[in-house]
Tab-separated table of C-alpha atoms in Angstrom:
chain	number	residue	atom	x	y	z
A	27	MET	CA	130.774	151.220	32.012
A	28	LYS	CA	127.427	150.345	33.444
A	29	PRO	CA	127.639	147.701	36.070
A	30	TYR	CA	126.045	144.407	35.342
A	31	ARG	CA	123.064	143.502	36.856
A	32	GLY	CA	122.226	139.683	36.789
A	33	SER	CA	120.484	137.773	39.017
A	34	PHE	CA	123.313	136.891	41.497
A	35	VAL	CA	124.170	140.502	41.647
A	36	SER	CA	122.683	142.907	43.949
A	37	GLU	CA	125.310	145.715	43.762
A	38	GLN	CA	127.513	147.621	41.860
A	39	LEU	CA	130.496	145.555	40.824
A	40	ARG	CA	133.822	146.270	41.679
A	41	TYR	CA	136.452	145.846	38.859
A	42	ILE	CA	140.226	145.643	39.120
A	43	THR	CA	142.362	147.240	36.468
A	44	ASP	CA	145.673	147.052	35.144
A	45	GLU	CA	148.199	149.810	34.845
A	46	ASN	CA	146.540	150.872	31.255
A	47	GLY	CA	143.176	151.173	33.039
A	48	GLU	CA	141.778	148.020	31.457
A	49	GLN	CA	139.309	146.165	33.571
A	50	ILE	CA	141.033	142.462	33.932
A	51	GLY	CA	139.113	141.344	37.139
A	52	VAL	CA	135.877	141.596	39.080
A	53	VAL	CA	135.182	141.729	42.962
A	54	LEU	CA	132.363	139.605	44.025
A	55	ASN	CA	130.890	139.605	47.690
A	56	LEU	CA	130.707	136.222	49.594
A	57	GLN	CA	127.153	135.558	48.297
A	58	GLN	CA	127.650	136.476	44.770
A	59	TYR	CA	131.101	134.213	44.988
A	60	GLN	CA	128.502	131.127	46.314
A	61	GLU	CA	125.960	131.450	43.791
A	62	LEU	CA	128.173	131.577	40.788
A	63	LYS	CA	130.182	128.438	42.144
A	64	SER	CA	126.451	126.953	42.876
A	65	GLN	CA	125.625	127.624	39.008
A	66	GLU	CA	128.876	126.706	37.831
A	67	LEU	CA	128.709	122.874	39.651
A	68	SER	CA	124.917	122.667	38.459
A	69	HIS	CA	125.929	122.771	35.109
A	70	SER	CA	128.631	120.144	35.497
A	71	ASP	CA	126.961	117.800	38.116
A	72	ALA	CA	123.621	116.607	36.921
A	73	GLU	CA	123.363	115.178	40.081
A	74	LEU	CA	122.892	118.151	41.974
A	75	LEU	CA	119.497	119.110	42.677
A	76	ILE	CA	119.389	122.857	41.936
A	77	GLY	CA	116.735	125.071	43.096
A	78	LEU	CA	115.835	123.414	46.821
A	79	SER	CA	116.650	125.283	49.896
A	80	GLU	CA	118.929	123.809	52.427
A	81	GLU	CA	115.770	123.282	54.771
A	82	GLU	CA	113.947	121.168	51.451
A	83	LEU	CA	117.012	119.325	50.895
A	84	TYR	CA	117.634	118.183	54.493
A	85	ALA	CA	113.589	117.518	54.443
A	86	LEU	CA	114.061	115.435	51.272
A	87	ALA	CA	117.197	113.618	52.451
A	88	GLU	CA	114.934	112.393	55.683
A	89	SER	CA	111.766	111.722	54.061
A	90	MET	CA	110.557	107.940	54.027
A	91	LEU	CA	107.521	106.158	52.874
A	92	VAL	CA	104.300	107.050	54.494
A	93	PRO	CA	103.759	104.603	57.262
A	94	ILE	CA	100.529	102.868	55.591
A	95	ALA	CA	102.679	102.433	52.269
A	96	GLN	CA	105.838	100.928	54.585
A	97	GLU	CA	103.212	98.673	56.419
A	98	ARG	CA	101.832	97.115	52.988
A	99	LEU	CA	105.089	96.863	51.804
A	100	GLU	CA	106.169	94.572	54.785
A	101	GLN	CA	103.044	92.742	54.155
A	102	LEU	CA	103.432	91.787	50.651
A	103	LEU	CA	107.455	91.416	51.057
A	104	GLU	CA	106.091	88.570	54.244
A	105	ALA	CA	103.659	86.999	51.512
A	106	ASN	CA	106.086	87.057	48.732
A	107	ALA	CA	108.782	84.966	50.792
A	108	GLU	CA	106.001	82.446	51.749
A	109	ASN	CA	104.948	82.242	47.740
A	110	GLN	CA	101.383	83.324	48.741
A	111	LEU	CA	101.193	86.759	46.576
A	112	SER	CA	98.579	86.980	43.707
A	113	ASP	CA	98.945	88.835	40.516
A	114	GLU	CA	97.545	91.779	41.988
A	115	GLU	CA	99.727	92.005	44.756
A	116	SER	CA	102.966	91.177	42.764
A	117	THR	CA	102.122	93.898	40.766
A	118	GLU	CA	101.591	96.074	43.649
A	119	LEU	CA	104.670	95.067	45.260
A	120	ASP	CA	106.803	95.780	42.022
A	121	ARG	CA	105.052	99.475	42.159
A	122	LEU	CA	105.888	99.862	46.028
A	123	LEU	CA	109.858	98.693	45.605
A	124	THR	CA	110.200	101.188	42.611
A	125	GLN	CA	108.735	103.861	44.606
A	126	VAL	CA	111.042	102.912	47.215
A	127	ASP	CA	114.071	102.671	44.718
A	128	HIS	CA	113.138	106.357	43.294
A	129	LEU	CA	112.867	108.004	47.055
A	130	THR	CA	116.102	106.363	47.475
A	131	ILE	CA	118.068	108.076	44.640
A	132	LEU	CA	116.281	111.100	45.615
A	133	LYS	CA	117.473	110.838	48.967
A	134	THR	CA	120.806	110.271	48.091
A	135	ARG	CA	121.061	113.201	45.714
A	136	ALA	CA	119.663	115.463	47.983
A	137	ARG	CA	122.526	114.542	50.789
A	138	TYR	CA	124.749	114.692	47.676
A	139	THR	CA	123.869	118.269	46.990
A	140	LEU	CA	124.292	118.815	50.578
A	141	LYS	CA	127.629	117.799	50.853
A	142	LYS	CA	128.407	119.927	47.834
A	143	HIS	CA	126.923	122.714	49.260
A	144	ASN	CA	128.329	122.761	52.391
A	145	ALA	CA	131.941	121.820	50.281
A	146	LEU	CA	131.703	125.110	48.937
A	147	LEU	CA	130.667	126.936	51.815
A	148	LEU	CA	133.905	125.873	53.512
A	149	ALA	CA	136.241	126.756	50.413
A	150	ALA	CA	134.812	130.117	50.323
């Protein structure tokens, strides 16, 4: 039988056979196992950010609004607290708050993905 060569297998697989010579299992190296577990998790957990490197996940988890946007947000929030927003500024504030919400969700998903990834490494 030819060895399987999928995207996660870089070398020949070793099979476990029973007393009749029937293949009943396969031996994977640690990297192959981790990739399979990661694929399994990605299919069962839609919140995971799949396809990003660990460095990219850390960068995303620690990201923030650019300083000029953060400063503008603070100005608009202050003006809003004093009921001094024009219609355009109110729209801008809503847009910035929506952006902050989306960024917070992405950061949380990145942290969650890192946590799951680290748990997988510890379980292996």
